[in-house]
PDB file of C-alpha atoms (C1' of nucleotides) in Angstrom:
ATOM      1  CA  UNK A   1      -0.170  12.798  10.935  1.00  0.00           C
ATOM      2  CA  UNK A   2      -2.645  13.493  13.688  1.00  0.00           C
ATOM      3  CA  UNK A   3      -5.501  15.935  13.113  1.00  0.00           C
ATOM      4  CA  UNK A   4      -4.865  19.347  14.565  1.00  0.00           C
ATOM      5  CA  UNK A   5      -7.565  20.745  16.772  1.00  0.00           C
ATOM      6  CA  UNK A   6      -9.254  23.870  15.464  1.00  0.00           C
ATOM      7  CA  UNK A   7      -7.707  25.665  18.402  1.00  0.00           C
ATOM      8  CA  UNK A   8      -4.123  24.832  17.519  1.00  0.00           C
ATOM      9  CA  UNK A   9      -4.874  25.364  13.843  1.00  0.00           C
ATOM     10  CA  UNK A  10      -6.008  28.861  14.642  1.00  0.00           C
ATOM     11  CA  UNK A  11      -2.936  29.497  16.753  1.00  0.00           C
ATOM     12  CA  UNK A  12      -0.751  28.326  13.876  1.00  0.00           C
ATOM     13  CA  UNK A  13      -2.118  30.917  11.481  1.00  0.00           C
ATOM     14  CA  UNK A  14      -4.682  28.565   9.949  1.00  0.00           C
ATOM     15  CA  UNK A  15      -2.783  26.678   7.330  1.00  0.00           C
ATOM     16  CA  UNK A  16      -4.586  23.982   5.364  1.00  0.00           C
ATOM     17  CA  UNK A  17      -6.695  21.001   6.343  1.00  0.00           C
ATOM     18  CA  UNK A  18      -5.203  17.563   6.994  1.00  0.00           C
ATOM     19  CA  UNK A  19      -7.125  16.289   3.970  1.00  0.00           C
ATOM     20  CA  UNK A  20      -5.475  18.854   1.757  1.00  0.00           C
ATOM     21  CA  UNK A  21      -2.035  17.871   2.949  1.00  0.00           C
ATOM     22  CA  UNK A  22      -2.826  14.213   2.447  1.00  0.00           C
ATOM     23  CA  UNK A  23      -4.133  14.771  -1.075  1.00  0.00           C
ATOM     24  CA  UNK A  24      -1.195  16.994  -1.938  1.00  0.00           C
ATOM     25  CA  UNK A  25       1.271  14.502  -0.539  1.00  0.00           C
ATOM     26  CA  UNK A  26      -0.260  11.822  -2.743  1.00  0.00           C
ATOM     27  CA  UNK A  27       0.458  13.931  -5.800  1.00  0.00           C
ATOM     28  CA  UNK A  28       4.096  14.414  -4.818  1.00  0.00           C
ATOM     29  CA  UNK A  29       4.395  10.775  -3.837  1.00  0.00           C
ATOM     30  CA  UNK A  30       3.314   9.945  -7.380  1.00  0.00           C
ATOM     31  CA  UNK A  31       6.138  12.104  -8.721  1.00  0.00           C
ATOM     32  CA  UNK A  32       8.548  10.664  -6.165  1.00  0.00           C
ATOM     33  CA  UNK A  33       9.810   7.713  -8.171  1.00  0.00           C
ATOM     34  CA  UNK A  34      12.421   7.912 -10.873  1.00  0.00           C
ATOM     35  CA  UNK A  35      10.456   5.779 -13.329  1.00  0.00           C
ATOM     36  CA  UNK A  36       7.325   7.826 -12.868  1.00  0.00           C
ATOM     37  CA  UNK A  37       9.285  11.040 -13.199  1.00  0.00           C
ATOM     38  CA  UNK A  38      10.723   9.711 -16.435  1.00  0.00           C
ATOM     39  CA  UNK A  39       7.223   8.886 -17.636  1.00  0.00           C
ATOM     40  CA  UNK A  40       6.026  12.392 -16.851  1.00  0.00           C
ATOM     41  CA  UNK A  41       9.023  13.882 -18.597  1.00  0.00           C
ATOM     42  CA  UNK A  42       8.386  11.764 -21.672  1.00  0.00           C
ATOM     43  CA  UNK A  43       4.693  12.652 -21.756  1.00  0.00           C
ATOM     44  CA  UNK A  44       5.637  16.303 -21.560  1.00  0.00           C
ATOM     45  CA  UNK A  45       6.896  15.824 -25.099  1.00  0.00           C
ATOM     46  CA  UNK A  46       3.671  14.269 -26.299  1.00  0.00           C
ATOM     47  CA  UNK A  47       1.417  11.316 -25.666  1.00  0.00           C
ATOM     48  CA  UNK A  48       2.770   7.767 -25.580  1.00  0.00           C
ATOM     49  CA  UNK A  49       1.285   4.321 -25.403  1.00  0.00           C
ATOM     50  CA  UNK A  50       2.198   1.860 -22.655  1.00  0.00           C
ATOM     51  CA  UNK A  51       4.492  -0.163 -24.916  1.00  0.00           C
ATOM     52  CA  UNK A  52       6.556   2.911 -25.792  1.00  0.00           C
ATOM     53  CA  UNK A  53       6.894   3.888 -22.160  1.00  0.00           C
ATOM     54  CA  UNK A  54       7.812   0.329 -21.280  1.00  0.00           C
ATOM     55  CA  UNK A  55      10.690   0.344 -23.720  1.00  0.00           C
ATOM     56  CA  UNK A  56      11.765   3.750 -22.447  1.00  0.00           C
ATOM     57  CA  UNK A  57      11.908   2.573 -18.854  1.00  0.00           C
ATOM     58  CA  UNK A  58      13.136  -0.919 -19.484  1.00  0.00           C
ATOM     59  CA  UNK A  59      11.118  -2.931 -16.986  1.00  0.00           C
ATOM     60  CA  UNK A  60       8.090  -5.192 -17.050  1.00  0.00           C
ATOM     61  CA  UNK A  61       4.940  -3.914 -18.746  1.00  0.00           C
ATOM     62  CA  UNK A  62       2.895  -4.646 -15.669  1.00  0.00           C
ATOM     63  CA  UNK A  63       5.235  -2.487 -13.624  1.00  0.00           C
ATOM     64  CA  UNK A  64       4.792   0.397 -16.040  1.00  0.00           C
ATOM     65  CA  UNK A  65       1.053  -0.110 -15.993  1.00  0.00           C
ATOM     66  CA  UNK A  66       1.101   0.144 -12.227  1.00  0.00           C
ATOM     67  CA  UNK A  67       3.173   3.328 -12.339  1.00  0.00           C
ATOM     68  CA  UNK A  68       0.735   4.813 -14.824  1.00  0.00           C
ATOM     69  CA  UNK A  69      -2.152   3.901 -12.550  1.00  0.00           C
ATOM     70  CA  UNK A  70      -0.477   5.799  -9.712  1.00  0.00           C
ATOM     71  CA  UNK A  71      -0.080   8.881 -11.893  1.00  0.00           C
ATOM     72  CA  UNK A  72      -3.617   8.567 -13.196  1.00  0.00           C
ATOM     73  CA  UNK A  73      -5.152   8.161  -9.762  1.00  0.00           C
ATOM     74  CA  UNK A  74      -3.808  11.499  -8.597  1.00  0.00           C
ATOM     75  CA  UNK A  75      -4.858  13.217 -11.801  1.00  0.00           C
ATOM     76  CA  UNK A  76      -1.427  13.901 -13.252  1.00  0.00           C
ATOM     77  CA  UNK A  77      -2.014  11.957 -16.451  1.00  0.00           C
ATOM     78  CA  UNK A  78      -5.042  10.852 -18.448  1.00  0.00           C
ATOM     79  CA  UNK A  79      -5.452   7.776 -20.593  1.00  0.00           C
ATOM     80  CA  UNK A  80      -7.360   7.066 -23.757  1.00  0.00           C
ATOM     81  CA  UNK A  81      -7.702   3.766 -25.535  1.00  0.00           C
ATOM     82  CA  UNK A  82      -7.377   3.805 -29.299  1.00  0.00           C
ATOM     83  CA  UNK A  83      -7.690   0.360 -30.739  1.00  0.00           C
ATOM     84  CA  UNK A  84      -5.434  -2.077 -28.982  1.00  0.00           C
ATOM     85  CA  UNK A  85      -3.305   0.608 -27.450  1.00  0.00           C
ATOM     86  CA  UNK A  86      -3.830   2.917 -24.508  1.00  0.00           C
ATOM     87  CA  UNK A  87      -2.293   6.353 -24.858  1.00  0.00           C
ATOM     88  CA  UNK A  88      -1.321   8.448 -21.909  1.00  0.00           C
ATOM     89  CA  UNK A  89      -0.908  12.207 -21.785  1.00  0.00           C
ATOM     90  CA  UNK A  90      -0.264  14.932 -19.236  1.00  0.00           C
ATOM     91  CA  UNK A  91      -3.496  16.030 -17.580  1.00  0.00           C
ATOM     92  CA  UNK A  92      -2.201  18.921 -15.482  1.00  0.00           C
ATOM     93  CA  UNK A  93      -0.201  21.424 -17.544  1.00  0.00           C
ATOM     94  CA  UNK A  94       1.747  22.747 -14.567  1.00  0.00           C
ATOM     95  CA  UNK A  95       3.746  19.545 -14.265  1.00  0.00           C
ATOM     96  CA  UNK A  96       5.680  20.616 -17.341  1.00  0.00           C
ATOM     97  CA  UNK A  97       7.275  23.232 -15.106  1.00  0.00           C
ATOM     98  CA  UNK A  98       8.417  20.898 -12.356  1.00  0.00           C
ATOM     99  CA  UNK A  99      11.786  20.223 -13.909  1.00  0.00           C
ATOM    100  CA  UNK A 100      12.637  23.906 -13.887  1.00  0.00           C
ATOM    101  CA  UNK A 101      11.735  23.952 -10.209  1.00  0.00           C
ATOM    102  CA  UNK A 102      13.914  20.914  -9.582  1.00  0.00           C
ATOM    103  CA  UNK A 103      16.824  22.790 -11.089  1.00  0.00           C
ATOM    104  CA  UNK A 104      16.251  25.605  -8.629  1.00  0.00           C
ATOM    105  CA  UNK A 105      16.173  23.178  -5.737  1.00  0.00           C
ATOM    106  CA  UNK A 106      19.422  21.649  -6.897  1.00  0.00           C
ATOM    107  CA  UNK A 107      21.212  24.968  -7.031  1.00  0.00           C
ATOM    108  CA  UNK A 108      19.847  25.808  -3.592  1.00  0.00           C
ATOM    109  CA  UNK A 109      21.216  22.523  -2.303  1.00  0.00           C
ATOM    110  CA  UNK A 110      24.652  23.185  -3.728  1.00  0.00           C
ATOM    111  CA  UNK A 111      24.779  26.672  -2.282  1.00  0.00           C
ATOM    112  CA  UNK A 112      24.001  25.141   1.078  1.00  0.00           C
ATOM    113  CA  UNK A 113      27.203  23.096   1.448  1.00  0.00           C
TER     114      UNK A 113
ATOM    115  CA  UNK B   1      14.756   1.619 -12.758  1.00  0.00           C
ATOM    116  CA  UNK B   2      17.274   0.134 -15.091  1.00  0.00           C
ATOM    117  CA  UNK B   3      19.748   2.373 -16.925  1.00  0.00           C
ATOM    118  CA  UNK B   4      18.779   3.095 -20.476  1.00  0.00           C
ATOM    119  CA  UNK B   5      21.384   2.439 -23.108  1.00  0.00           C
ATOM    120  CA  UNK B   6      22.587   5.483 -24.981  1.00  0.00           C
ATOM    121  CA  UNK B   7      21.012   3.942 -28.039  1.00  0.00           C
ATOM    122  CA  UNK B   8      17.509   3.744 -26.644  1.00  0.00           C
ATOM    123  CA  UNK B   9      17.952   7.130 -24.990  1.00  0.00           C
ATOM    124  CA  UNK B  10      18.720   8.630 -28.357  1.00  0.00           C
ATOM    125  CA  UNK B  11      15.736   6.929 -29.923  1.00  0.00           C
ATOM    126  CA  UNK B  12      13.518   8.279 -27.181  1.00  0.00           C
ATOM    127  CA  UNK B  13      14.426  11.880 -27.926  1.00  0.00           C
ATOM    128  CA  UNK B  14      17.157  12.066 -25.292  1.00  0.00           C
ATOM    129  CA  UNK B  15      15.343  12.959 -22.135  1.00  0.00           C
ATOM    130  CA  UNK B  16      17.353  13.240 -18.925  1.00  0.00           C
ATOM    131  CA  UNK B  17      19.858  11.021 -17.199  1.00  0.00           C
ATOM    132  CA  UNK B  18      18.863   8.342 -14.688  1.00  0.00           C
ATOM    133  CA  UNK B  19      20.734  10.321 -12.024  1.00  0.00           C
ATOM    134  CA  UNK B  20      18.614  13.371 -12.710  1.00  0.00           C
ATOM    135  CA  UNK B  21      15.422  11.393 -12.379  1.00  0.00           C
ATOM    136  CA  UNK B  22      16.643   9.826  -9.172  1.00  0.00           C
ATOM    137  CA  UNK B  23      17.605  13.164  -7.665  1.00  0.00           C
ATOM    138  CA  UNK B  24      14.373  14.745  -8.798  1.00  0.00           C
ATOM    139  CA  UNK B  25      12.336  11.872  -7.435  1.00  0.00           C
ATOM    140  CA  UNK B  26      14.041  12.329  -4.063  1.00  0.00           C
ATOM    141  CA  UNK B  27      12.848  15.922  -3.948  1.00  0.00           C
ATOM    142  CA  UNK B  28       9.260  14.916  -4.667  1.00  0.00           C
ATOM    143  CA  UNK B  29       9.511  12.019  -2.283  1.00  0.00           C
ATOM    144  CA  UNK B  30      10.437  14.543   0.379  1.00  0.00           C
ATOM    145  CA  UNK B  31       7.271  16.498  -0.390  1.00  0.00           C
ATOM    146  CA  UNK B  32       5.253  13.292  -0.544  1.00  0.00           C
ATOM    147  CA  UNK B  33       4.266  13.092   3.088  1.00  0.00           C
ATOM    148  CA  UNK B  34       1.475  15.057   4.700  1.00  0.00           C
ATOM    149  CA  UNK B  35       3.553  16.070   7.711  1.00  0.00           C
ATOM    150  CA  UNK B  36       6.410  17.270   5.566  1.00  0.00           C
ATOM    151  CA  UNK B  37       4.022  19.136   3.314  1.00  0.00           C
ATOM    152  CA  UNK B  38       2.574  20.808   6.382  1.00  0.00           C
ATOM    153  CA  UNK B  39       6.066  21.749   7.500  1.00  0.00           C
ATOM    154  CA  UNK B  40       6.833  23.282   4.122  1.00  0.00           C
ATOM    155  CA  UNK B  41       3.560  25.171   4.152  1.00  0.00           C
ATOM    156  CA  UNK B  42       4.266  26.514   7.620  1.00  0.00           C
ATOM    157  CA  UNK B  43       7.800  27.581   6.712  1.00  0.00           C
ATOM    158  CA  UNK B  44       6.391  29.403   3.697  1.00  0.00           C
ATOM    159  CA  UNK B  45       4.985  31.830   6.246  1.00  0.00           C
ATOM    160  CA  UNK B  46       8.301  32.292   8.009  1.00  0.00           C
ATOM    161  CA  UNK B  47      10.964  30.377   9.846  1.00  0.00           C
ATOM    162  CA  UNK B  48      10.125  28.085  12.750  1.00  0.00           C
ATOM    163  CA  UNK B  49      12.071  26.139  15.315  1.00  0.00           C
ATOM    164  CA  UNK B  50      11.662  22.408  15.774  1.00  0.00           C
ATOM    165  CA  UNK B  51       9.535  22.765  18.893  1.00  0.00           C
ATOM    166  CA  UNK B  52       7.046  24.979  17.087  1.00  0.00           C
ATOM    167  CA  UNK B  53       6.794  22.572  14.186  1.00  0.00           C
ATOM    168  CA  UNK B  54       6.404  19.697  16.600  1.00  0.00           C
ATOM    169  CA  UNK B  55       3.388  21.305  18.223  1.00  0.00           C
ATOM    170  CA  UNK B  56       1.964  22.108  14.803  1.00  0.00           C
ATOM    171  CA  UNK B  57       2.200  18.523  13.630  1.00  0.00           C
ATOM    172  CA  UNK B  58       1.402  16.853  16.903  1.00  0.00           C
ATOM    173  CA  UNK B  59       3.804  13.938  16.899  1.00  0.00           C
ATOM    174  CA  UNK B  60       7.089  13.052  18.542  1.00  0.00           C
ATOM    175  CA  UNK B  61       9.941  15.558  18.322  1.00  0.00           C
ATOM    176  CA  UNK B  62      12.281  12.921  16.986  1.00  0.00           C
ATOM    177  CA  UNK B  63       9.826  12.199  14.195  1.00  0.00           C
ATOM    178  CA  UNK B  64       9.697  15.864  13.250  1.00  0.00           C
ATOM    179  CA  UNK B  65      13.459  16.037  13.354  1.00  0.00           C
ATOM    180  CA  UNK B  66      13.652  13.133  10.958  1.00  0.00           C
ATOM    181  CA  UNK B  67      11.163  14.766   8.612  1.00  0.00           C
ATOM    182  CA  UNK B  68      13.211  17.944   8.694  1.00  0.00           C
ATOM    183  CA  UNK B  69      16.333  15.981   7.869  1.00  0.00           C
ATOM    184  CA  UNK B  70      14.604  14.554   4.809  1.00  0.00           C
ATOM    185  CA  UNK B  71      13.646  18.038   3.626  1.00  0.00           C
ATOM    186  CA  UNK B  72      17.104  19.383   4.389  1.00  0.00           C
ATOM    187  CA  UNK B  73      18.919  16.566   2.602  1.00  0.00           C
ATOM    188  CA  UNK B  74      17.206  17.368  -0.680  1.00  0.00           C
ATOM    189  CA  UNK B  75      17.792  21.077  -0.287  1.00  0.00           C
ATOM    190  CA  UNK B  76      14.214  22.193   0.263  1.00  0.00           C
ATOM    191  CA  UNK B  77      14.864  23.743   3.653  1.00  0.00           C
ATOM    192  CA  UNK B  78      17.875  25.128   5.482  1.00  0.00           C
ATOM    193  CA  UNK B  79      18.576  25.151   9.177  1.00  0.00           C
ATOM    194  CA  UNK B  80      20.371  27.554  11.463  1.00  0.00           C
ATOM    195  CA  UNK B  81      21.083  27.107  15.125  1.00  0.00           C
ATOM    196  CA  UNK B  82      20.514  30.108  17.356  1.00  0.00           C
ATOM    197  CA  UNK B  83      21.232  29.277  20.943  1.00  0.00           C
ATOM    198  CA  UNK B  84      19.525  26.091  21.985  1.00  0.00           C
ATOM    199  CA  UNK B  85      17.075  26.177  19.155  1.00  0.00           C
ATOM    200  CA  UNK B  86      17.412  25.273  15.518  1.00  0.00           C
ATOM    201  CA  UNK B  87      15.383  27.339  13.085  1.00  0.00           C
ATOM    202  CA  UNK B  88      14.294  26.055   9.728  1.00  0.00           C
ATOM    203  CA  UNK B  89      13.396  28.059   6.664  1.00  0.00           C
ATOM    204  CA  UNK B  90      12.541  27.474   3.015  1.00  0.00           C
ATOM    205  CA  UNK B  91      15.697  27.185   0.930  1.00  0.00           C
ATOM    206  CA  UNK B  92      14.170  26.958  -2.544  1.00  0.00           C
ATOM    207  CA  UNK B  93      11.725  29.806  -3.212  1.00  0.00           C
ATOM    208  CA  UNK B  94       9.827  27.889  -5.901  1.00  0.00           C
ATOM    209  CA  UNK B  95       8.279  25.567  -3.340  1.00  0.00           C
ATOM    210  CA  UNK B  96       6.016  28.412  -2.285  1.00  0.00           C
ATOM    211  CA  UNK B  97       4.262  27.897  -5.597  1.00  0.00           C
ATOM    212  CA  UNK B  98       3.628  24.192  -5.248  1.00  0.00           C
ATOM    213  CA  UNK B  99       0.283  24.610  -3.556  1.00  0.00           C
ATOM    214  CA  UNK B 100      -1.045  26.590  -6.489  1.00  0.00           C
ATOM    215  CA  UNK B 101       0.089  23.761  -8.723  1.00  0.00           C
ATOM    216  CA  UNK B 102      -1.631  21.218  -6.489  1.00  0.00           C
ATOM    217  CA  UNK B 103      -4.843  23.134  -6.938  1.00  0.00           C
ATOM    218  CA  UNK B 104      -4.484  22.843 -10.684  1.00  0.00           C
ATOM    219  CA  UNK B 105      -3.897  19.116 -10.425  1.00  0.00           C
ATOM    220  CA  UNK B 106      -6.980  18.755  -8.302  1.00  0.00           C
ATOM    221  CA  UNK B 107      -9.190  20.547 -10.787  1.00  0.00           C
ATOM    222  CA  UNK B 108      -7.726  18.428 -13.577  1.00  0.00           C
ATOM    223  CA  UNK B 109      -8.568  15.321 -11.607  1.00  0.00           C
ATOM    224  CA  UNK B 110     -12.155  16.406 -11.084  1.00  0.00           C
ATOM    225  CA  UNK B 111     -12.614  17.233 -14.737  1.00  0.00           C
ATOM    226  CA  UNK B 112     -11.443  13.737 -15.519  1.00  0.00           C
ATOM    227  CA  UNK B 113     -14.313  11.873 -13.893  1.00  0.00           C
TER     228      UNK B 113
ATOM    229  C1'  DT C   1      31.771  21.759  36.106  1.00  0.00           C
ATOM    230  C1'  DG C   2      27.049  20.207  36.227  1.00  0.00           C
ATOM    231  C1'  DG C   3      22.293  20.376  35.113  1.00  0.00           C
ATOM    232  C1'  DA C   4      18.375  21.525  32.164  1.00  0.00           C
ATOM    233  C1'  DG C   5      16.335  22.355  27.697  1.00  0.00           C
ATOM    234  C1'  DA C   6      16.380  21.557  22.605  1.00  0.00           C
ATOM    235  C1'  DT C   7      17.452  18.698  18.891  1.00  0.00           C
ATOM    236  C1'  DT C   8      19.525  14.703  16.589  1.00  0.00           C
ATOM    237  C1'  DT C   9      20.775   9.917  16.158  1.00  0.00           C
ATOM    238  C1'  DT C  10      19.881   5.132  16.626  1.00  0.00           C
ATOM    239  C1'  DG C  11      17.351   0.784  17.080  1.00  0.00           C
ATOM    240  C1'  DC C  12      13.198  -1.591  16.597  1.00  0.00           C
ATOM    241  C1'  DC C  13       8.825  -2.862  14.604  1.00  0.00           C
ATOM    242  C1'  DA C  14       4.682  -2.204  11.689  1.00  0.00           C
ATOM    243  C1'  DT C  15       3.225  -0.696   7.343  1.00  0.00           C
ATOM    244  C1'  DT C  16       3.769   0.540   2.625  1.00  0.00           C
ATOM    245  C1'  DT C  17       5.932   0.370  -1.754  1.00  0.00           C
ATOM    246  C1'  DT C  18       8.207  -2.088  -5.703  1.00  0.00           C
ATOM    247  C1'  DG C  19       8.688  -5.209  -9.244  1.00  0.00           C
ATOM    248  C1'  DC C  20       8.194  -9.579 -11.199  1.00  0.00           C
ATOM    249  C1'  DC C  21       5.247 -13.341 -12.743  1.00  0.00           C
ATOM    250  C1'  DA C  22       0.993 -15.477 -13.978  1.00  0.00           C
ATOM    251  C1'  DA C  23      -3.670 -14.967 -15.076  1.00  0.00           C
ATOM    252  C1'  DC C  24      -7.195 -12.268 -17.001  1.00  0.00           C
ATOM    253  C1'  DA C  25      -9.587  -8.648 -20.075  1.00  0.00           C
ATOM    254  C1'  DA C  26     -10.098  -5.919 -24.317  1.00  0.00           C
ATOM    255  C1'  DT C  27      -9.359  -5.146 -29.135  1.00  0.00           C
ATOM    256  C1'  DG C  28      -8.494  -6.184 -33.995  1.00  0.00           C
ATOM    257  C1'  DC C  29      -8.029  -9.286 -37.694  1.00  0.00           C
ATOM    258  C1'  DA C  30      -7.905 -13.619 -40.388  1.00  0.00           C
TER     259       DA C  30
ATOM    260  C1'  DT D   1     -14.907 -17.902 -33.899  1.00  0.00           C
ATOM    261  C1'  DG D   2      -9.927 -18.389 -33.104  1.00  0.00           C
ATOM    262  C1'  DC D   3      -5.832 -16.125 -32.164  1.00  0.00           C
ATOM    263  C1'  DA D   4      -2.312 -12.622 -31.598  1.00  0.00           C
ATOM    264  C1'  DT D   5      -1.446  -8.094 -29.511  1.00  0.00           C
ATOM    265  C1'  DT D   6      -1.788  -4.807 -25.759  1.00  0.00           C
ATOM    266  C1'  DG D   7      -2.741  -3.619 -20.969  1.00  0.00           C
ATOM    267  C1'  DT D   8      -4.462  -4.493 -16.374  1.00  0.00           C
ATOM    268  C1'  DT D   9      -4.979  -7.053 -12.052  1.00  0.00           C
ATOM    269  C1'  DG D  10      -3.696 -10.092  -8.158  1.00  0.00           C
ATOM    270  C1'  DG D  11      -0.252 -12.487  -5.432  1.00  0.00           C
ATOM    271  C1'  DC D  12       4.116 -12.715  -3.450  1.00  0.00           C
ATOM    272  C1'  DA D  13       8.858 -11.547  -1.617  1.00  0.00           C
ATOM    273  C1'  DA D  14      12.263  -7.913  -1.025  1.00  0.00           C
ATOM    274  C1'  DA D  15      13.185  -3.273   0.070  1.00  0.00           C
ATOM    275  C1'  DA D  16      12.007   1.213   1.764  1.00  0.00           C
ATOM    276  C1'  DT D  17       9.450   4.187   4.911  1.00  0.00           C
ATOM    277  C1'  DG D  18       7.302   6.059   9.265  1.00  0.00           C
ATOM    278  C1'  DG D  19       6.985   6.687  14.140  1.00  0.00           C
ATOM    279  C1'  DC D  20       8.196   5.996  18.813  1.00  0.00           C
ATOM    280  C1'  DA D  21      11.410   5.790  22.565  1.00  0.00           C
ATOM    281  C1'  DA D  22      15.995   5.632  24.448  1.00  0.00           C
ATOM    282  C1'  DA D  23      20.458   7.383  24.133  1.00  0.00           C
ATOM    283  C1'  DA D  24      23.587  10.840  22.503  1.00  0.00           C
ATOM    284  C1'  DT D  25      24.789  15.716  21.382  1.00  0.00           C
ATOM    285  C1'  DC D  26      24.812  20.585  21.794  1.00  0.00           C
ATOM    286  C1'  DT D  27      24.050  25.002  24.175  1.00  0.00           C
ATOM    287  C1'  DC D  28      23.155  28.003  27.869  1.00  0.00           C
ATOM    288  C1'  DC D  29      23.513  29.276  32.536  1.00  0.00           C
ATOM    289  C1'  DA D  30      24.158  28.788  37.474  1.00  0.00           C
TER     290       DA D  30
END
DNA sequence: TGGAGATTTTGCCATTTTGCCAACAATGCA
DNA sequence: TGCATTGTTGGCAAAATGGCAAAATCTCCA
């Protein structure tokens, strides 16, 4: 996306800054993968360690670790090591509401056809 | 993501189906691009035609059209042709709240470091 | 009908994302 | 210390994504 000039930004009703859109997009990009969405859904029900999430998803541990890093980097989850295990939990409470929103989007999509 | 067996799904507390995660991820994937997020933000303030959105974003019209198709395919926006122009509008009201949620995520991320 | 304006579709290429494996790091325990 | 357990990191190949430009489509109007 190219930066808007302040002139065109003003004409547009002054939305948000390119940085804000980029940061926001990164958050949604993090949620935009079925495995990561599953992880978030699972963590909504309480913290889990990497091994538990790995079994839940059914792929390589390193893959899960990478997914968790994506979620952590945007601030959606937080991690805490306890002994040999690293536990992950939801860091932003509002994500627990995303599934309700998804349901709304789905009904909107069905109405549309 | 590999399909979970019903057995492991049950053990995990029966979350959602792989299809649901895939569909949900598609919605977030659609929001996971700065240009598309800008489009959604703009449409939150009222409908716009493709040409207006194109000027707002500052890239090729065909690119904007493709972005709009992504948003439309997941049900986030709806289109309506009036004369030569096609107007787009928000189809799922809840998306107007996503920016508030992004703000929460951002503050959670800052607290984390 | 024919031309112009608005939008969509398609093809192509560069970039990014995914997921696996192997190697490495951190922790706990004998 | 030596070793098993748990996660993370780096490298690589396959797949998906993004953006432009050309071609196609649709609509209005002369």
